[in-house]
């Protein structure tokens, strides 16, 4: 199994895999705006009134999408970084990713965010920014707070299907139009062979082939949703897929068609080239409200951009460039020191992180941004110190800071995760630190290392049902063959207990009602008091 101690460092620094020579200080020279609506926080250097109109469309789209998906509205607000043009987008994500993408979505233990290139200019084609935003927000609605996985082709194909939603008079919407980019891909290449499409993953698909997966996935998703009459049966396919079924066999079984019959329909649809539209009404409960626009100060913009570069890891060299710009333009702030300390901690330069935090005046040290940077510095420094050399006082200090962070920012999984680690290292009883770990998992069930640690703890305490709930979706995320095989073997070992548990549950159904265990994060009011 993976090294638990190593995983603590990996989850905090593992995103630092991308580097770029794109000059991030060019970003800070622009004027940046914050655009706030009920459910979106947009940071942009684009034309603010245009982006405000996009925010209004996003709110309308959200209302329709929640209704169509039957998704739960948990009130989570998505942050979107909307770059005005390709150069700005490259400054955020690096040159390589800017050539391959026009939008990105990431869900992390520090929260979810989306990025979009408003100009959409990649290569020779000009694309619609609103389509990127609708696409990325579909991912947010599909994945936020859930462990359900969709096959790669459907995840991207369905997001493409939703992305072309348009709004008309009388509060109507149309859906099902052909995405221009994907139509061109299909015309200039060809659909991916069906079995290859069904087994495609983001890891086994070369970058140059991903556009074909998006386009072919859209075409198959369009047929399933609009023409097949098998949308309900497809839900069981998703359940089987999440339980480890072979995607080709599972689709054939659940649609009640041979794979050859499905492929015939799939290819016929491409040859015909006709895709029907559907029209509906925006939910009557939706109220359109004008988003607020605020011009960010130079200091705020530098900190926001630096924090994003550190958190995402896409263009890490840019932090140094932003710092140089801030010093040159006299825009340096104490909060920027904390962001730099966070970057140094992730890079393992703990002495530099400590020096940077020492520059922050005592009057600012009760701020959330300082407390968080210091807590992770203290914890990571002790993680990398083995045996008797560990400073127990520093660990207790980190624990106390994570308690404060949890009690003031209970929705952020990383705060709970840091608390669980510090409690384990201080020798707390397993039940107590695992309870904190569970809180982290509830808030970020898709964060790989949190899920791996929890799965290991559940395996060790022989909680077969809970272990399976965590381990089964986790296996769809694991790319390391040894880790995958070990998790598979652990699941197989637990199967007899799972079967016994199912029998016991069926015997008590109808005799007694079981009260749900109170979720510590349900109302955001739980307090940590280790």
Short mmCIF file of C-alpha atoms in Angstrom, two decimals:
data_model
loop_
_atom_site.label_atom_id
_atom_site.label_comp_id
_atom_site.label_asym_id
_atom_site.label_seq_id
_atom_site.Cartn_x
_atom_site.Cartn_y
_atom_site.Cartn_z
CA UNK A 1 0.00 0.00 0.00
CA UNK A 2 1.03 3.61 -0.41
CA UNK A 3 3.14 5.21 2.31
CA UNK A 4 0.78 7.13 4.56
CA UNK A 5 3.44 9.60 5.70
CA UNK A 6 4.45 10.21 2.10
CA UNK A 7 0.83 10.75 1.11
CA UNK A 8 0.55 13.69 3.47
CA UNK A 9 3.21 15.49 1.48
CA UNK A 10 1.94 14.30 -1.87
CA UNK A 11 -1.57 15.68 -1.37
CA UNK A 12 -0.19 19.08 -0.45
CA UNK A 13 2.44 19.31 -3.14
CA UNK A 14 1.49 16.77 -5.77
CA UNK A 15 -0.10 19.33 -8.06
CA UNK A 16 3.31 20.92 -8.64
CA UNK A 17 4.00 18.97 -11.77
CA UNK A 18 3.65 21.63 -14.44
CA UNK A 19 6.15 24.37 -15.11
CA UNK A 20 6.20 27.07 -17.74
CA UNK A 21 8.21 30.01 -18.92
CA UNK A 22 5.08 32.09 -19.52
CA UNK A 23 5.57 35.48 -17.87
CA UNK A 24 2.90 35.67 -15.16
CA UNK A 25 3.77 39.27 -14.30
CA UNK A 26 1.98 40.27 -17.53
CA UNK A 27 -1.21 39.14 -15.83
CA UNK A 28 -0.77 41.53 -12.93
CA UNK A 29 -0.40 44.50 -15.25
CA UNK A 30 -4.04 44.11 -16.33
CA UNK A 31 -7.05 45.41 -14.44
CA UNK A 32 -8.80 42.56 -12.64
CA UNK A 33 -12.41 42.39 -11.52
CA UNK A 34 -14.47 40.33 -9.12
CA UNK A 35 -17.95 39.48 -10.34
CA UNK A 36 -20.23 38.00 -7.71
CA UNK A 37 -23.59 36.38 -8.31
CA UNK A 38 -25.61 34.09 -6.09
CA UNK A 39 -23.67 30.94 -7.03
CA UNK A 40 -20.51 32.12 -8.80
CA UNK A 41 -17.42 34.09 -7.90
CA UNK A 42 -15.63 35.14 -11.08
CA UNK A 43 -12.13 36.62 -11.17
CA UNK A 44 -11.42 38.12 -14.58
CA UNK A 45 -9.33 40.54 -16.59
CA UNK A 46 -11.94 40.45 -19.35
CA UNK A 47 -14.44 43.16 -20.22
CA UNK A 48 -16.51 43.28 -17.00
CA UNK A 49 -19.94 43.92 -18.50
CA UNK A 50 -19.54 41.03 -20.92
CA UNK A 51 -18.46 38.73 -18.10
CA UNK A 52 -21.39 39.94 -15.99
CA UNK A 53 -23.74 38.85 -18.80
CA UNK A 54 -21.98 35.47 -18.82
CA UNK A 55 -22.58 35.22 -15.07
CA UNK A 56 -26.29 35.91 -15.64
CA UNK A 57 -26.39 33.14 -18.25
CA UNK A 58 -24.55 30.81 -15.87
CA UNK A 59 -27.16 31.39 -13.16
CA UNK A 60 -29.95 30.62 -15.64
CA UNK A 61 -28.06 27.57 -16.89
CA UNK A 62 -27.54 26.37 -13.32
CA UNK A 63 -31.27 26.49 -12.58
CA UNK A 64 -32.07 24.41 -15.68
CA UNK A 65 -29.21 21.96 -15.18
CA UNK A 66 -30.14 21.27 -11.55
CA UNK A 67 -33.69 20.53 -12.70
CA UNK A 68 -32.63 18.28 -15.59
CA UNK A 69 -30.04 16.38 -13.55
CA UNK A 70 -32.15 16.11 -10.42
CA UNK A 71 -29.02 17.30 -8.64
CA UNK A 72 -29.01 18.50 -5.06
CA UNK A 73 -28.47 22.22 -4.56
CA UNK A 74 -25.92 22.31 -1.75
CA UNK A 75 -25.28 26.03 -2.09
CA UNK A 76 -21.63 25.53 -3.03
CA UNK A 77 -20.27 28.59 -4.81
CA UNK A 78 -17.88 27.95 -7.69
CA UNK A 79 -14.86 30.17 -8.30
CA UNK A 80 -14.11 30.78 -11.98
CA UNK A 81 -10.92 32.34 -13.32
CA UNK A 82 -11.90 33.90 -16.63
CA UNK A 83 -8.84 34.95 -18.65
CA UNK A 84 -9.44 37.63 -21.26
CA UNK A 85 -7.34 35.98 -23.97
CA UNK A 86 -5.00 33.15 -24.75
CA UNK A 87 -1.93 34.98 -23.40
CA UNK A 88 -3.63 35.53 -20.04
CA UNK A 89 -4.87 31.94 -20.00
CA UNK A 90 -1.33 30.70 -20.67
CA UNK A 91 -0.09 32.81 -17.75
CA UNK A 92 -2.48 30.87 -15.49
CA UNK A 93 -2.11 27.33 -16.82
CA UNK A 94 1.23 27.35 -18.66
CA UNK A 95 2.04 27.28 -22.35
CA UNK A 96 1.47 23.56 -22.94
CA UNK A 97 -1.99 23.38 -21.39
CA UNK A 98 -3.03 26.60 -23.10
CA UNK A 99 -2.36 24.93 -26.46
CA UNK A 100 -4.44 21.88 -25.55
CA UNK A 101 -7.38 23.41 -23.68
CA UNK A 102 -9.67 26.41 -23.53
CA UNK A 103 -11.17 25.53 -20.18
CA UNK A 104 -10.37 23.40 -17.13
CA UNK A 105 -12.16 22.20 -14.03
CA UNK A 106 -10.58 20.86 -10.86
CA UNK A 107 -12.10 19.63 -7.63
CA UNK A 108 -9.62 19.57 -4.75
CA UNK A 109 -9.45 19.37 -0.98
CA UNK A 110 -9.15 23.16 -1.02
CA UNK A 111 -12.33 23.63 -3.04
CA UNK A 112 -13.38 23.48 -6.68
CA UNK A 113 -12.55 25.97 -9.39
CA UNK A 114 -12.90 26.38 -13.14
CA UNK A 115 -10.83 28.28 -15.68
CA UNK A 116 -11.83 29.57 -19.08
CA UNK A 117 -10.17 31.39 -21.96
CA UNK A 118 -12.82 34.00 -22.83
CA UNK A 119 -11.27 34.60 -26.23
CA UNK A 120 -11.19 30.90 -26.99
CA UNK A 121 -8.44 31.37 -29.53
CA UNK A 122 -6.49 28.16 -29.97
CA UNK A 123 -4.89 27.39 -33.31
CA UNK A 124 -7.18 28.71 -36.04
CA UNK A 125 -10.59 28.45 -34.40
CA UNK A 126 -12.66 30.94 -32.44
CA UNK A 127 -14.98 29.28 -29.94
CA UNK A 128 -17.75 30.41 -27.64
CA UNK A 129 -16.65 31.18 -24.08
CA UNK A 130 -20.14 30.47 -22.76
CA UNK A 131 -19.86 26.90 -24.08
CA UNK A 132 -16.66 26.39 -22.11
CA UNK A 133 -18.27 27.76 -18.96
CA UNK A 134 -21.38 25.60 -19.34
CA UNK A 135 -19.15 22.57 -20.04
CA UNK A 136 -16.97 23.11 -16.97
CA UNK A 137 -19.94 23.87 -14.72
CA UNK A 138 -21.57 20.62 -15.84
CA UNK A 139 -18.50 18.84 -14.46
CA UNK A 140 -18.95 20.72 -11.19
CA UNK A 141 -22.59 19.67 -10.88
CA UNK A 142 -21.74 16.07 -11.85
CA UNK A 143 -18.85 15.62 -9.44
CA UNK A 144 -19.23 18.05 -6.56
CA UNK A 145 -19.59 16.19 -3.26
CA UNK A 146 -20.12 12.75 -4.80
CA UNK A 147 -18.03 9.67 -5.50
CA UNK A 148 -20.01 8.69 -8.60
CA UNK A 149 -17.75 8.29 -11.62
CA UNK A 150 -18.79 8.48 -15.22
CA UNK A 151 -16.86 6.89 -18.09
CA UNK A 152 -14.52 9.38 -19.74
CA UNK A 153 -16.54 9.45 -22.96
CA UNK A 154 -19.79 10.21 -21.14
CA UNK A 155 -18.33 12.70 -18.68
CA UNK A 156 -17.01 14.83 -21.53
CA UNK A 157 -19.76 13.98 -24.02
CA UNK A 158 -22.53 14.94 -21.61
CA UNK A 159 -20.74 18.17 -20.71
CA UNK A 160 -20.55 18.94 -24.44
CA UNK A 161 -24.25 18.11 -24.83
CA UNK A 162 -25.16 20.56 -22.06
CA UNK A 163 -22.73 23.23 -23.22
CA UNK A 164 -24.80 24.32 -26.24
CA UNK A 165 -27.88 25.27 -24.21
CA UNK A 166 -29.33 28.57 -25.45
CA UNK A 167 -32.05 30.78 -24.02
CA UNK A 168 -34.94 32.27 -25.96
CA UNK A 169 -38.02 34.42 -25.43
CA UNK A 170 -40.55 33.59 -22.77
CA UNK A 171 -37.89 32.14 -20.44
CA UNK A 172 -37.38 29.13 -22.73
CA UNK A 173 -34.24 27.17 -23.45
CA UNK A 174 -33.11 24.87 -26.27
CA UNK A 175 -30.73 21.96 -25.83
CA UNK A 176 -29.16 19.35 -28.11
CA UNK A 177 -27.43 21.53 -30.70
CA UNK A 178 -24.20 20.38 -32.34
CA UNK A 179 -21.06 21.85 -30.69
CA UNK A 180 -19.16 23.47 -33.57
CA UNK A 181 -15.74 22.33 -32.37
CA UNK A 182 -16.87 18.70 -32.06
CA UNK A 183 -18.62 18.70 -35.44
CA UNK A 184 -15.36 19.79 -37.08
CA UNK A 185 -13.46 17.05 -35.24
CA UNK A 186 -15.87 14.38 -36.50
CA UNK A 187 -15.81 15.74 -40.05
CA UNK A 188 -12.04 15.99 -40.29
CA UNK A 189 -11.32 12.67 -38.57
CA UNK A 190 -13.95 10.02 -37.77
CA UNK A 191 -15.81 8.69 -34.73
CA UNK A 192 -13.75 6.59 -32.33
CA UNK A 193 -14.63 2.86 -32.74
CA UNK A 194 -17.29 2.11 -30.16
CA UNK A 195 -15.47 -0.42 -27.98
CA UNK A 196 -12.37 1.78 -27.93
CA UNK A 197 -14.55 4.72 -26.92
CA UNK A 198 -16.25 2.82 -24.11
CA UNK A 199 -12.92 1.72 -22.63
CA UNK A 200 -11.16 5.07 -23.03
CA UNK A 201 -9.84 6.83 -19.93
CA UNK A 202 -8.16 10.17 -19.49
CA UNK A 203 -4.93 8.26 -18.79
CA UNK A 204 -4.90 5.84 -21.74
CA UNK A 205 -5.93 8.45 -24.32
CA UNK A 206 -3.11 10.45 -25.95
CA UNK A 207 -3.57 14.21 -25.83
CA UNK A 208 -3.94 14.43 -29.59
CA UNK A 209 -6.86 11.95 -29.47
CA UNK A 210 -8.83 13.57 -26.65
CA UNK A 211 -10.78 15.82 -29.01
CA UNK A 212 -12.12 12.69 -30.75
CA UNK A 213 -13.24 11.26 -27.39
CA UNK A 214 -15.12 14.49 -26.62
CA UNK A 215 -16.77 14.53 -30.05
CA UNK A 216 -17.62 10.82 -30.19
CA UNK A 217 -18.77 10.87 -26.57
CA UNK A 218 -21.08 13.77 -27.36
CA UNK A 219 -22.59 11.88 -30.29
CA UNK A 220 -23.26 8.74 -28.23
CA UNK A 221 -24.55 10.72 -25.24
CA UNK A 222 -26.89 12.67 -27.56
CA UNK A 223 -28.41 9.44 -28.85
CA UNK A 224 -28.82 7.97 -25.35
CA UNK A 225 -30.51 11.10 -24.01
CA UNK A 226 -32.56 12.24 -26.99
CA UNK A 227 -33.46 9.22 -29.12
CA UNK A 228 -32.76 5.88 -27.46
CA UNK A 229 -35.57 5.87 -24.92
CA UNK A 230 -33.09 4.18 -22.59
CA UNK A 231 -32.00 7.06 -20.36
CA UNK A 232 -33.29 5.29 -17.23
CA UNK A 233 -31.54 2.05 -18.19
CA UNK A 234 -28.34 4.02 -18.66
CA UNK A 235 -28.44 4.98 -14.97
CA UNK A 236 -28.03 1.32 -14.07
CA UNK A 237 -25.08 1.13 -16.47
CA UNK A 238 -23.44 3.95 -14.49
CA UNK A 239 -24.08 2.05 -11.25
CA UNK A 240 -22.58 -1.14 -12.72
CA UNK A 241 -19.60 0.80 -14.06
CA UNK A 242 -18.97 2.22 -10.59
CA UNK A 243 -19.09 -1.31 -9.20
CA UNK A 244 -16.27 -2.37 -11.50
CA UNK A 245 -18.23 -3.91 -14.41
CA UNK A 246 -16.66 -4.08 -17.85
CA UNK A 247 -18.05 -0.99 -19.64
CA UNK A 248 -18.69 -2.77 -22.96
CA UNK A 249 -20.58 -5.69 -21.42
CA UNK A 250 -22.43 -3.45 -18.96
CA UNK A 251 -23.69 -1.07 -21.65
CA UNK A 252 -24.92 -3.94 -23.80
CA UNK A 253 -26.67 -5.60 -20.84
CA UNK A 254 -28.38 -2.46 -19.55
CA UNK A 255 -29.50 -1.14 -22.94
CA UNK A 256 -30.77 -4.58 -23.94
CA UNK A 257 -28.84 -4.44 -27.23
CA UNK A 258 -25.82 -6.25 -28.55
CA UNK A 259 -22.68 -4.15 -28.84
CA UNK A 260 -22.96 -4.56 -32.62
CA UNK A 261 -26.49 -3.10 -32.58
CA UNK A 262 -25.34 -0.13 -30.50
CA UNK A 263 -22.41 0.44 -32.85
CA UNK A 264 -24.76 0.36 -35.84
CA UNK A 265 -26.93 3.09 -34.30
CA UNK A 266 -23.81 5.05 -33.36
CA UNK A 267 -22.40 4.96 -36.89
CA UNK A 268 -25.78 5.60 -38.54
CA UNK A 269 -26.16 8.74 -36.47
CA UNK A 270 -22.80 10.00 -37.73
CA UNK A 271 -23.69 9.26 -41.37
CA UNK A 272 -27.10 10.95 -41.10
CA UNK A 273 -25.71 13.99 -39.30
CA UNK A 274 -29.11 15.00 -37.91
CA UNK A 275 -29.44 15.77 -34.21
CA UNK A 276 -32.75 16.87 -32.77
CA UNK A 277 -33.25 19.72 -30.32
CA UNK A 278 -35.45 19.82 -27.24
CA UNK A 279 -37.11 22.90 -25.80
CA UNK A 280 -38.07 23.56 -22.20
CA UNK A 281 -38.82 26.27 -19.68
CA UNK A 282 -36.44 27.71 -17.13
CA UNK A 283 -37.82 26.73 -13.69
CA UNK A 284 -40.38 29.25 -12.49
CA UNK A 285 -38.55 29.49 -9.17
CA UNK A 286 -35.53 31.08 -10.88
CA UNK A 287 -35.06 34.78 -10.18
CA UNK A 288 -32.61 36.74 -12.27
CA UNK A 289 -30.45 39.10 -10.22
CA UNK A 290 -27.80 41.43 -11.56
CA UNK A 291 -24.32 40.26 -10.50
CA UNK A 292 -22.10 42.73 -8.65
CA UNK A 293 -18.87 43.95 -10.23
CA UNK A 294 -15.91 45.26 -8.24
CA UNK A 295 -12.53 46.42 -9.49
CA UNK A 296 -9.75 44.68 -7.56
CA UNK A 297 -6.83 46.71 -6.23
CA UNK A 298 -3.36 45.91 -7.55
CA UNK A 299 -2.42 44.28 -4.24
CA UNK A 300 -5.56 42.11 -4.24
CA UNK A 301 -4.98 41.02 -7.84
CA UNK A 302 -1.38 39.98 -7.21
CA UNK A 303 -2.36 37.94 -4.13
CA UNK A 304 -5.30 36.29 -5.91
CA UNK A 305 -3.20 35.34 -8.92
CA UNK A 306 -0.30 34.10 -6.78
CA UNK A 307 -2.64 32.04 -4.60
CA UNK A 308 -4.14 30.41 -7.68
CA UNK A 309 -0.73 29.57 -9.14
CA UNK A 310 0.34 27.99 -5.83
CA UNK A 311 -2.91 26.06 -5.34
CA UNK A 312 -3.16 24.74 -8.89
CA UNK A 313 0.52 24.13 -9.58
CA UNK A 314 0.03 24.82 -13.29
CA UNK A 315 2.56 27.65 -13.73
CA UNK A 316 4.61 27.69 -10.53
CA UNK A 317 7.41 29.87 -11.93
CA UNK A 318 4.87 32.64 -12.17
CA UNK A 319 4.83 33.20 -8.41
CA UNK A 320 8.39 34.56 -8.47
CA UNK A 321 7.50 36.86 -11.37
CA UNK A 322 4.44 38.17 -9.52
CA UNK A 323 6.53 38.86 -6.42
CA UNK A 324 9.07 40.80 -8.47
CA UNK A 325 6.26 42.79 -10.07
CA UNK A 326 4.67 43.54 -6.68
CA UNK A 327 7.98 44.76 -5.24
CA UNK A 328 8.69 46.88 -8.30
CA UNK A 329 5.23 48.47 -8.30
CA UNK A 330 5.06 48.75 -4.49
CA UNK A 331 2.13 46.36 -4.32
CA UNK A 332 3.72 43.91 -1.87
CA UNK A 333 1.45 42.90 1.03
CA UNK A 334 1.68 40.70 4.16
CA UNK A 335 -0.78 38.29 2.58
CA UNK A 336 1.59 37.81 -0.35
CA UNK A 337 4.27 36.75 2.16
CA UNK A 338 1.88 34.07 3.42
CA UNK A 339 1.20 32.87 -0.13
CA UNK A 340 4.95 32.67 -0.75
CA UNK A 341 5.36 30.73 2.51
CA UNK A 342 2.70 28.30 1.33
CA UNK A 343 4.66 27.84 -1.92
CA UNK A 344 7.92 27.27 -0.01
CA UNK A 345 6.24 24.70 2.26
CA UNK A 346 4.90 22.77 -0.72
CA UNK A 347 8.40 22.80 -2.20
CA UNK A 348 9.89 21.51 1.09
CA UNK A 349 11.83 24.72 1.86
CA UNK A 350 10.62 25.06 5.45
CA UNK A 351 13.30 27.54 6.55
CA UNK A 352 12.30 29.94 3.77
CA UNK A 353 8.63 29.51 4.68
CA UNK A 354 9.40 30.36 8.32
CA UNK A 355 11.37 33.47 7.30
CA UNK A 356 8.51 34.69 5.12
CA UNK A 357 5.92 34.20 7.87
CA UNK A 358 8.19 36.02 10.32
CA UNK A 359 7.84 39.09 8.09
CA UNK A 360 4.10 39.25 8.81
CA UNK A 361 3.31 41.74 11.56
CA UNK A 362 1.82 40.32 14.80
CA UNK A 363 -1.34 42.36 14.18
CA UNK A 364 -2.01 40.27 11.02
CA UNK A 365 -1.27 36.86 12.48
CA UNK A 366 -4.85 36.11 13.45
CA UNK A 367 -5.88 36.24 9.79
CA UNK A 368 -7.07 33.00 8.18
CA UNK A 369 -4.42 33.16 5.45
CA UNK A 370 -1.62 33.38 8.02
CA UNK A 371 -3.01 30.69 10.32
CA UNK A 372 -3.36 28.24 7.45
CA UNK A 373 0.14 28.82 6.08
CA UNK A 374 1.67 28.44 9.55
CA UNK A 375 -0.32 25.30 10.42
CA UNK A 376 0.82 23.50 7.27
CA UNK A 377 4.39 24.67 7.73
CA UNK A 378 4.57 23.33 11.27
CA UNK A 379 2.89 20.04 10.33
CA UNK A 380 4.91 19.33 7.19
CA UNK A 381 8.17 20.17 8.94
CA UNK A 382 7.43 17.53 11.59
CA UNK A 383 6.24 15.00 9.00
CA UNK A 384 9.66 15.09 7.38
CA UNK A 385 11.44 14.77 10.75
CA UNK A 386 11.63 11.15 11.82
CA UNK A 387 11.55 9.58 15.25
CA UNK A 388 12.73 11.35 18.37
CA UNK A 389 13.69 14.48 16.45
CA UNK A 390 10.07 15.53 16.13
CA UNK A 391 9.02 18.61 18.08
CA UNK A 392 5.89 17.66 20.01
CA UNK A 393 5.21 21.28 20.95
CA UNK A 394 5.19 22.23 17.26
CA UNK A 395 2.79 19.37 16.51
CA UNK A 396 0.47 20.51 19.29
CA UNK A 397 0.68 24.05 17.90
CA UNK A 398 -0.27 22.77 14.44
CA UNK A 399 -3.15 20.78 15.93
CA UNK A 400 -4.47 23.85 17.76
CA UNK A 401 -4.28 25.94 14.61
CA UNK A 402 -6.16 23.32 12.61
CA UNK A 403 -8.84 23.29 15.31
CA UNK A 404 -9.22 27.05 14.83
CA UNK A 405 -9.29 26.65 11.05
CA UNK A 406 -11.92 23.91 11.20
CA UNK A 407 -14.10 25.96 13.51
CA UNK A 408 -13.90 29.05 11.30
CA UNK A 409 -13.80 27.36 7.86
CA UNK A 410 -15.52 24.02 8.39
CA UNK A 411 -16.34 23.50 4.71
CA UNK A 412 -12.69 23.14 3.63
CA UNK A 413 -11.53 19.52 3.63
CA UNK A 414 -7.83 20.40 3.96
CA UNK A 415 -8.43 21.85 7.43
CA UNK A 416 -9.97 18.59 8.65
CA UNK A 417 -7.26 16.58 6.91
CA UNK A 418 -4.48 18.54 8.61
CA UNK A 419 -6.22 18.07 11.96
CA UNK A 420 -6.49 14.30 11.41
CA UNK A 421 -2.78 14.04 10.53
CA UNK A 422 -1.63 16.08 13.54
CA UNK A 423 -3.85 14.08 15.90
CA UNK A 424 -2.51 10.78 14.55
CA UNK A 425 1.08 11.96 14.94
CA UNK A 426 0.35 13.05 18.51
CA UNK A 427 -0.87 9.55 19.37
CA UNK A 428 -4.61 10.18 19.67
CA UNK A 429 -6.84 7.10 19.75
CA UNK A 430 -7.61 5.84 16.26
CA UNK A 431 -11.34 6.51 16.59
CA UNK A 432 -10.72 10.20 17.27
CA UNK A 433 -8.41 11.02 14.38
CA UNK A 434 -10.39 8.84 11.94
CA UNK A 435 -13.48 10.87 12.84
CA UNK A 436 -11.63 13.99 11.64
CA UNK A 437 -10.49 12.12 8.54
CA UNK A 438 -14.10 11.20 7.77
CA UNK A 439 -15.02 14.88 7.91
CA UNK A 440 -12.33 15.59 5.31
CA UNK A 441 -13.63 12.76 3.12
CA UNK A 442 -17.21 14.01 3.26
CA UNK A 443 -16.09 17.36 1.95
CA UNK A 444 -13.65 16.02 -0.67
CA UNK A 445 -14.59 12.40 -1.45
CA UNK A 446 -12.68 12.54 -4.73
CA UNK A 447 -9.36 13.63 -3.19
CA UNK A 448 -7.17 10.61 -3.80
CA UNK A 449 -4.96 10.57 -0.70
CA UNK A 450 -7.75 11.34 1.74
CA UNK A 451 -9.77 8.45 0.29
CA UNK A 452 -6.76 6.12 0.34
CA UNK A 453 -6.03 6.80 3.99
CA UNK A 454 -9.67 6.38 5.00
CA UNK A 455 -9.96 3.14 3.02
CA UNK A 456 -6.91 1.76 4.83
CA UNK A 457 -8.35 2.66 8.24
CA UNK A 458 -11.72 1.09 7.38
CA UNK A 459 -10.00 -2.05 6.14
CA UNK A 460 -8.03 -2.35 9.36
CA UNK A 461 -11.16 -2.05 11.49
CA UNK A 462 -12.99 -4.55 9.22
CA UNK A 463 -15.86 -2.19 8.44
CA UNK A 464 -16.70 -4.01 5.21
CA UNK A 465 -19.66 -1.94 4.02
CA UNK A 466 -18.09 1.46 4.62
CA UNK A 467 -14.78 0.23 3.19
CA UNK A 468 -16.50 -0.85 -0.04
CA UNK A 469 -18.26 2.52 -0.33
CA UNK A 470 -14.90 4.27 -0.21
CA UNK A 471 -12.73 1.72 -2.04
CA UNK A 472 -14.92 0.99 -5.07
CA UNK A 473 -14.96 4.54 -6.48
CA UNK A 474 -11.35 4.99 -5.38
CA UNK A 475 -10.29 2.16 -7.69
CA UNK A 476 -11.54 4.21 -10.65
CA UNK A 477 -9.06 6.94 -9.69
CA UNK A 478 -5.97 4.82 -9.03
CA UNK A 479 -3.40 4.84 -11.83
CA UNK A 480 -0.61 3.02 -9.97
CA UNK A 481 -0.94 -0.68 -10.84
CA UNK A 482 0.39 -1.93 -7.49
CA UNK A 483 -2.00 0.30 -5.51
CA UNK A 484 -4.91 -0.72 -7.75
CA UNK A 485 -4.19 -4.44 -7.35
CA UNK A 486 -3.82 -4.15 -3.59
CA UNK A 487 -7.13 -2.30 -3.27
CA UNK A 488 -8.75 -4.94 -5.50
CA UNK A 489 -7.40 -7.72 -3.27
CA UNK A 490 -8.60 -5.95 -0.14
CA UNK A 491 -12.10 -5.67 -1.65
CA UNK A 492 -12.06 -9.35 -2.56
CA UNK A 493 -11.02 -10.21 1.00
CA UNK A 494 -13.95 -8.19 2.36
CA UNK A 495 -16.58 -9.72 0.06
CA UNK A 496 -17.70 -12.51 2.45
CA UNK A 497 -18.31 -9.91 5.17
CA UNK A 498 -20.18 -7.73 2.67
CA UNK A 499 -22.44 -10.67 1.80
CA UNK A 500 -23.09 -11.40 5.48
CA UNK A 501 -23.87 -7.74 6.08
CA UNK A 502 -26.35 -7.68 3.21
CA UNK A 503 -28.19 -10.70 4.63
CA UNK A 504 -28.36 -9.13 8.07
CA UNK A 505 -29.66 -5.88 6.64
CA UNK A 506 -32.41 -7.61 4.66
CA UNK A 507 -33.56 -9.39 7.84
CA UNK A 508 -34.06 -6.16 9.80
CA UNK A 509 -35.71 -4.14 7.02
CA UNK A 510 -39.32 -3.36 7.88
CA UNK A 511 -38.77 -4.06 11.58
CA UNK A 512 -37.03 -0.89 12.62
CA UNK A 513 -36.05 2.44 11.17
CA UNK A 514 -32.41 3.34 11.26
CA UNK A 515 -31.56 6.95 12.08
CA UNK A 516 -28.89 8.46 9.90
CA UNK A 517 -25.68 9.21 11.67
CA UNK A 518 -25.53 12.96 12.07
CA UNK A 519 -23.24 14.44 9.46
CA UNK A 520 -20.74 16.74 11.08
CA UNK A 521 -20.64 18.94 8.02
CA UNK A 522 -24.33 19.09 7.22
CA UNK A 523 -24.96 22.51 8.62
CA UNK A 524 -21.42 23.77 8.86
CA UNK A 525 -21.84 24.13 12.61
CA UNK A 526 -19.75 21.25 13.92
CA UNK A 527 -16.90 22.28 16.21
CA UNK A 528 -13.65 20.38 16.57
CA UNK A 529 -12.46 20.05 20.16
CA UNK A 530 -9.72 17.40 20.34
#
